[in-house]
PDB file of C-alpha atoms in Angstrom:
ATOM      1  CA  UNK A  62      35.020  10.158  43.918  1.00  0.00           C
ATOM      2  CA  UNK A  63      36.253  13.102  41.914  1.00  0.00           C
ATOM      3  CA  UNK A  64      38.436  15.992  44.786  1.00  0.00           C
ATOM      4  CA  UNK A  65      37.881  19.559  44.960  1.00  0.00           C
ATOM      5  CA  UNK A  66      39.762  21.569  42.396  1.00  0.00           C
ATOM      6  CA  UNK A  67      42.781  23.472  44.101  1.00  0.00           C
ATOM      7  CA  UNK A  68      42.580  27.168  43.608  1.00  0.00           C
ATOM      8  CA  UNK A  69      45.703  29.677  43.641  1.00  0.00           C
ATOM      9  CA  UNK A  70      45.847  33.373  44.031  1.00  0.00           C
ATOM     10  CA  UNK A  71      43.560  36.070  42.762  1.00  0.00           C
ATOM     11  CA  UNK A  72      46.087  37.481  40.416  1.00  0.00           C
ATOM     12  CA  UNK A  73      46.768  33.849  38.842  1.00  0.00           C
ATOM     13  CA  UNK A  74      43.251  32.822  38.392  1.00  0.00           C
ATOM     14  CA  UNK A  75      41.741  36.190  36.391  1.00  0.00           C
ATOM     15  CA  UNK A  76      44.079  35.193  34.130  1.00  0.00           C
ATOM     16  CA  UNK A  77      42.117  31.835  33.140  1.00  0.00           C
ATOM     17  CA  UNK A  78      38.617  32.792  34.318  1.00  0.00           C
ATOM     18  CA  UNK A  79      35.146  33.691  32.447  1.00  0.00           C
ATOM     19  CA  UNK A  80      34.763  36.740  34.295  1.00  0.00           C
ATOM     20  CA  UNK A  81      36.832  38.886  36.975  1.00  0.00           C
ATOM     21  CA  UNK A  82      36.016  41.898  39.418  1.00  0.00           C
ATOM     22  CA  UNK A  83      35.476  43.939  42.407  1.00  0.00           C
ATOM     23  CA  UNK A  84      32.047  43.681  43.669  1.00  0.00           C
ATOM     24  CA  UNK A  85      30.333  44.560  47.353  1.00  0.00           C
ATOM     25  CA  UNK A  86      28.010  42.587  49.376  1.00  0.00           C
ATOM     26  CA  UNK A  87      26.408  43.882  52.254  1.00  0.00           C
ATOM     27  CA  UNK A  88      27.928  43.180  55.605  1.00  0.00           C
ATOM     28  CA  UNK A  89      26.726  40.352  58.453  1.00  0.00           C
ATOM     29  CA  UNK A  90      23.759  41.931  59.352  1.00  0.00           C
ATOM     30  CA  UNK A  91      22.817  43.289  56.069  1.00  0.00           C
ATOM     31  CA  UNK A  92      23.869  47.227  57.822  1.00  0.00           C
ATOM     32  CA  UNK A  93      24.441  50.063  55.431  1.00  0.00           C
ATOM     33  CA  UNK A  94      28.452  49.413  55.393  1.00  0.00           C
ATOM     34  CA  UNK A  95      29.448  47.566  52.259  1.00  0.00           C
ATOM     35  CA  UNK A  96      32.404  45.319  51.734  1.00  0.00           C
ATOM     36  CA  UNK A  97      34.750  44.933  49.073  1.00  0.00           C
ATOM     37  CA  UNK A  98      35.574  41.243  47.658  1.00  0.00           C
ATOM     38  CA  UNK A  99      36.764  40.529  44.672  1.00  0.00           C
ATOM     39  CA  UNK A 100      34.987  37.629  42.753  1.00  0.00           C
ATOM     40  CA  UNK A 101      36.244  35.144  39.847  1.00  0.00           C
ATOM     41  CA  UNK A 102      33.896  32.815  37.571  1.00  0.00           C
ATOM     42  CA  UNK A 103      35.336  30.302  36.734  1.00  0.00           C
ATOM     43  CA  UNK A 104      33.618  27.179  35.640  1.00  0.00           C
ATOM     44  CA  UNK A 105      30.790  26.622  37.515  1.00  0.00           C
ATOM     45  CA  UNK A 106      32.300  27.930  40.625  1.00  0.00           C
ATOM     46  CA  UNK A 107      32.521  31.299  41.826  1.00  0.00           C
ATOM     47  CA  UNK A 108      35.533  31.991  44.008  1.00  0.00           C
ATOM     48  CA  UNK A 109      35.514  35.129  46.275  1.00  0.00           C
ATOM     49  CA  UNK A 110      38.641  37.255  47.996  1.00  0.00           C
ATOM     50  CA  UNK A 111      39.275  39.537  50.267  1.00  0.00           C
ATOM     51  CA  UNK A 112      41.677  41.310  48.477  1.00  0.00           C
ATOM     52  CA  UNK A 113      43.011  41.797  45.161  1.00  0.00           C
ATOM     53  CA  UNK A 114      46.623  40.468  47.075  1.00  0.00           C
ATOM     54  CA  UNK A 115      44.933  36.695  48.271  1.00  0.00           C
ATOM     55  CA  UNK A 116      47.054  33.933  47.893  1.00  0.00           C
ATOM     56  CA  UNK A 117      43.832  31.600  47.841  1.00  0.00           C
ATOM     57  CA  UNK A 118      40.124  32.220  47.886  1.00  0.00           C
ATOM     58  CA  UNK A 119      38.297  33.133  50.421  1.00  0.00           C
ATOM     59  CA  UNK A 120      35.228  30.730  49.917  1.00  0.00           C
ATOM     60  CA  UNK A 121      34.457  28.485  46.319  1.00  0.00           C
ATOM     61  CA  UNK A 122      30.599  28.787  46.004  1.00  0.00           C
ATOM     62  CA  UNK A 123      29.898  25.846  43.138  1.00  0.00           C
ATOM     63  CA  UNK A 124      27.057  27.219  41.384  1.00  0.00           C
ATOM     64  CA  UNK A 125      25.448  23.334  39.683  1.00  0.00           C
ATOM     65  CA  UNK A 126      21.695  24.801  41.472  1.00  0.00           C
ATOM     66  CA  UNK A 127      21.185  28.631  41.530  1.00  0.00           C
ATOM     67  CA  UNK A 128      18.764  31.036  40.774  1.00  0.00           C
ATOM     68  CA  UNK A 129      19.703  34.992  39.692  1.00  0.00           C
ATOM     69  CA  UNK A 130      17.496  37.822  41.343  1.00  0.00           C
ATOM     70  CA  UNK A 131      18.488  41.490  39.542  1.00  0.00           C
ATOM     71  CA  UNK A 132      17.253  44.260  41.256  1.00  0.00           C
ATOM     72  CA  UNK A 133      18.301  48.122  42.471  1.00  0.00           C
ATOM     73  CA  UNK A 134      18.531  50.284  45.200  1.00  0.00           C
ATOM     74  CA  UNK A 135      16.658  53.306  44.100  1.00  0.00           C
ATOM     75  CA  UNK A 136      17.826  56.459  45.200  1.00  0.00           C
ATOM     76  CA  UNK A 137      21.302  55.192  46.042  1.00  0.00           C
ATOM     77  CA  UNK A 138      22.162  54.527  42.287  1.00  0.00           C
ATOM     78  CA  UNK A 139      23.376  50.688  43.518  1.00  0.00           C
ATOM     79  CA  UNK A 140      23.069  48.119  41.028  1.00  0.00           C
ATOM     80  CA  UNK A 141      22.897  44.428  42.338  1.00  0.00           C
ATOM     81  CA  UNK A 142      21.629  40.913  42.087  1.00  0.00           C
ATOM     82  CA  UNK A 143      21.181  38.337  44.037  1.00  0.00           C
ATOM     83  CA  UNK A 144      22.730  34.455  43.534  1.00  0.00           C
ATOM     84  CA  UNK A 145      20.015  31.679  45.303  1.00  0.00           C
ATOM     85  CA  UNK A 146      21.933  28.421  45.854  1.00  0.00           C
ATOM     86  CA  UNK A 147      20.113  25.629  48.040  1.00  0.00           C
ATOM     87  CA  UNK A 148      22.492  26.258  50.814  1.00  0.00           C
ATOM     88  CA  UNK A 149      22.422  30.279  50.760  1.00  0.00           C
ATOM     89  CA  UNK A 150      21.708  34.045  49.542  1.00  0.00           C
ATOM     90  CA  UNK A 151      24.618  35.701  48.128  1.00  0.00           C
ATOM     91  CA  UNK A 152      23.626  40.137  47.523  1.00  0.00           C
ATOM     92  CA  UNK A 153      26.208  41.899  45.507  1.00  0.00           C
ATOM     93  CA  UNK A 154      26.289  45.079  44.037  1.00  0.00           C
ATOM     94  CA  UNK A 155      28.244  47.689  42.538  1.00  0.00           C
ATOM     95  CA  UNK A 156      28.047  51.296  41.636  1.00  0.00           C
ATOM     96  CA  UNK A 157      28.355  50.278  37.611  1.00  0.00           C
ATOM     97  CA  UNK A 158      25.304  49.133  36.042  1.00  0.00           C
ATOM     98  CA  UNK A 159      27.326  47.438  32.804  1.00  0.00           C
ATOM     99  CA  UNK A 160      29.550  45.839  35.426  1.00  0.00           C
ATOM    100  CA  UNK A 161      26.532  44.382  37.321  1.00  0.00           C
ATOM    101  CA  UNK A 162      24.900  43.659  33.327  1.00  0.00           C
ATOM    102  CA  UNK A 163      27.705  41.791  32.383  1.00  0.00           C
ATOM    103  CA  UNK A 164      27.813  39.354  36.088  1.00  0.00           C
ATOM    104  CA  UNK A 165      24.231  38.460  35.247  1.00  0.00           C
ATOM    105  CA  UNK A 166      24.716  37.775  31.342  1.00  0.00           C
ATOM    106  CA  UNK A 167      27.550  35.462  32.551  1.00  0.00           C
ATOM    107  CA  UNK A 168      25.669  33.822  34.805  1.00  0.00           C
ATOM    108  CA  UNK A 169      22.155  33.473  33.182  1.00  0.00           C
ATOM    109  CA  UNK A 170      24.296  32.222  30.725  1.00  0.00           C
ATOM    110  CA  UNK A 171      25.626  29.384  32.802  1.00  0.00           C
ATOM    111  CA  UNK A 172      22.118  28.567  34.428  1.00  0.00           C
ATOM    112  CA  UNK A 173      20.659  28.443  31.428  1.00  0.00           C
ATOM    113  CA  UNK A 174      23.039  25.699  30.119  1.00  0.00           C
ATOM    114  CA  UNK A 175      22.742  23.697  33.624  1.00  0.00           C
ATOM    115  CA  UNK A 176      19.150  23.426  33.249  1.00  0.00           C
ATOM    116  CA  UNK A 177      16.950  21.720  30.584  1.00  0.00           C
ATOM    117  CA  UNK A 178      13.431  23.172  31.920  1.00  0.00           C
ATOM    118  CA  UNK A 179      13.579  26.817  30.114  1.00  0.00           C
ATOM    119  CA  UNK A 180      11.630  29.625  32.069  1.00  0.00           C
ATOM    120  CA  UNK A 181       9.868  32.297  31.038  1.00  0.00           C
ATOM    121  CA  UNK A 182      11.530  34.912  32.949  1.00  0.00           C
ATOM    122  CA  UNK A 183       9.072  37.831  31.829  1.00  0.00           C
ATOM    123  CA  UNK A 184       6.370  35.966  33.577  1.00  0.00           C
ATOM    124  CA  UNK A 185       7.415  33.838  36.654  1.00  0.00           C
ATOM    125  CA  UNK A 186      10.623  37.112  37.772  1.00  0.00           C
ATOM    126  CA  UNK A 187       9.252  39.568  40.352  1.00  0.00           C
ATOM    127  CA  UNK A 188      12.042  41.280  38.098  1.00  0.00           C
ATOM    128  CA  UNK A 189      11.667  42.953  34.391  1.00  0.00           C
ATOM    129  CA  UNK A 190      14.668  44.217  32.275  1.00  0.00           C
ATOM    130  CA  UNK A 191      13.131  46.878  30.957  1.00  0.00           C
ATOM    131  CA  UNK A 192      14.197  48.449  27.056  1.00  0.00           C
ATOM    132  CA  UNK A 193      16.155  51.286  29.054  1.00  0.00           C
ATOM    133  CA  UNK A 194      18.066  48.616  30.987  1.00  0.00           C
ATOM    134  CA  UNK A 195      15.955  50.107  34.091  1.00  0.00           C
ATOM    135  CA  UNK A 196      14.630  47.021  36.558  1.00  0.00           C
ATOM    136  CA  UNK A 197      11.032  47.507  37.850  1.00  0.00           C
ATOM    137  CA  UNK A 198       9.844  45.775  40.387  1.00  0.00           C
ATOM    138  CA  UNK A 199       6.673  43.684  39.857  1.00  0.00           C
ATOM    139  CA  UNK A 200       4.508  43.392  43.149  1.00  0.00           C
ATOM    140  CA  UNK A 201       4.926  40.049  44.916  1.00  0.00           C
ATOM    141  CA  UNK A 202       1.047  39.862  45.272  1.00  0.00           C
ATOM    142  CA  UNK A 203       1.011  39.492  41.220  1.00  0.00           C
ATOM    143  CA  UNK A 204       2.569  35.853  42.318  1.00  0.00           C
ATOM    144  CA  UNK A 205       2.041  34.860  45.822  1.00  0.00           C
ATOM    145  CA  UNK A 206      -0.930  35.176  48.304  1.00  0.00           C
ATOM    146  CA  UNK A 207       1.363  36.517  51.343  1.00  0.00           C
ATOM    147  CA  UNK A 208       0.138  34.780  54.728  1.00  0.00           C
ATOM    148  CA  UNK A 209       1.160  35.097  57.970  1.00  0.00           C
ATOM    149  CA  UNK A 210       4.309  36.202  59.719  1.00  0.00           C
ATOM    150  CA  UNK A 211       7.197  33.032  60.127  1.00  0.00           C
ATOM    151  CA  UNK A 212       9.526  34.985  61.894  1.00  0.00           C
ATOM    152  CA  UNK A 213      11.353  38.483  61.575  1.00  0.00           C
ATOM    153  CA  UNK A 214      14.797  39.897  62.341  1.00  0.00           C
ATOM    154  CA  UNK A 215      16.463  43.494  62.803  1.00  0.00           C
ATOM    155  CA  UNK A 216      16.064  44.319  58.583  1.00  0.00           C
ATOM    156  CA  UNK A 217      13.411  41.648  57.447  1.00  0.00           C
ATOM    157  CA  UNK A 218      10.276  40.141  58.070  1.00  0.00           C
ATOM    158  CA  UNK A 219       9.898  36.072  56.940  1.00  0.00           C
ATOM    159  CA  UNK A 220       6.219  35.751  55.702  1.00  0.00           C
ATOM    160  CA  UNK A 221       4.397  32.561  54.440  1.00  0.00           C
ATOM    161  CA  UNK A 222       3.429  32.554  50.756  1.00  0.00           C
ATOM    162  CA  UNK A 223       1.533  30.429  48.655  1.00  0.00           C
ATOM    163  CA  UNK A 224       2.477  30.715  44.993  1.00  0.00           C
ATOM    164  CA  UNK A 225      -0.477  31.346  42.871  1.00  0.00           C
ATOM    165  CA  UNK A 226       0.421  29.469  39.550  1.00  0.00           C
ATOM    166  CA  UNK A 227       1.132  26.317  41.481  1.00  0.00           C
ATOM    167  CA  UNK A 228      -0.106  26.582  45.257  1.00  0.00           C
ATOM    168  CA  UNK A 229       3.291  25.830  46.431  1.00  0.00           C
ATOM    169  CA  UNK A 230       4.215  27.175  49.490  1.00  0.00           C
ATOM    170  CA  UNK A 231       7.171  28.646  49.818  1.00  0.00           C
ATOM    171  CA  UNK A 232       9.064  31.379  52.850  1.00  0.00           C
ATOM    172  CA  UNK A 233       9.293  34.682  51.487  1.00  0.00           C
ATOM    173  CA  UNK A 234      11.926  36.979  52.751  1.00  0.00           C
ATOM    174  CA  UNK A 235      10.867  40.378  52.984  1.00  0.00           C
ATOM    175  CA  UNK A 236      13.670  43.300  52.995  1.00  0.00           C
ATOM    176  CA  UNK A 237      12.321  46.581  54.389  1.00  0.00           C
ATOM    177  CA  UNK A 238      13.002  49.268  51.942  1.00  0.00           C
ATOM    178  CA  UNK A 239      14.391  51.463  54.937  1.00  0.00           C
ATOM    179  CA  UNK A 240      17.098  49.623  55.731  1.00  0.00           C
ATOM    180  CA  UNK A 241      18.854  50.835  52.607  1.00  0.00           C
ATOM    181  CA  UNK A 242      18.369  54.475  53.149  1.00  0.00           C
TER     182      UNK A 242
END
């Protein structure tokens, strides 16, 4: 049985890390106020603070499954992604578009070398990266037949969806738009 590596402060581990920074998440309830937390990857693991002054991190998210959603916020020039594990949905964003770039390089990057089926991303993403670095969203109906309603909360509505390539069915988390405003 191999133990949980021990991590230190914020200020000694962006010294021996892939990739260091501020980024903001949305708070509990997905509500328009953002927080700051200051992420490290580092290895496969992805180590989040509160504060640049943390003597140990917050929470160690260990990225072995995970899946990389880019998207924006138009009209509120927010640039974000989100990271899919099995276990949960992590949305961060940031006001710099290279920032946010460089995140999901990193950690394509990494996915790509933990898995040996490659994916055509151009087909399968509801994402494109466009040639002016813009992302345009693809309609969901281009790969699911949306069904009925599974359940809903105060920002989102959790349809059933049957993906058309394969006629899995999977539950498809559906953000409304006006939330962000």
């Amino acid at each position: 049985m191999t133990s949980k590596p021990h991590y230190g402060s914020f200020q000694n581990e962006r010294l021996r890390c892939e990739m260091s920074g501020r980024l903001d998440k949305p708070g509990r309830k997905m509500q328009s106020r953002w927080k700051h937390r200051y992420y490290i990857l580092k290895g496969q693991d992805l180590l989040y603070y509160l504060s640049e002054q943390d003597r140990s991190p917050r929470k160690v998210i260990h990225l072995d499954m995970f899946q990389i959603v880019p998207f924006i916020l138009s009209g509120q020039d927010l640039f974000g992604f989100m990271i899919q594990t099995p276990n949960r949905s992590l949305v961060l964003f940031s006001l710099n578009e290279n920032e946010v770039e460089k995140w999901m390089k990193l950690l394509s990057d990494l996915n790509r070398r933990r898995t040996s089926d490659q994916i055509n991303t151009e087909s399968t993403s509801l994402f494109k990266l466009t040639t002016k670095k813009t992302i345009v969203a693809k309609s969901i109906d281009t790969f699911y037949e949306v069904k009925e309603d599974l359940g809903f909360g105060g920002f989102s509505v959790v349809k059933r969806g049957v993906q058309r390539t394969t006629g899995k069915e999977f539950a498809l988390k559906v953000i409304s738009s006006a939330f962000f405003r």
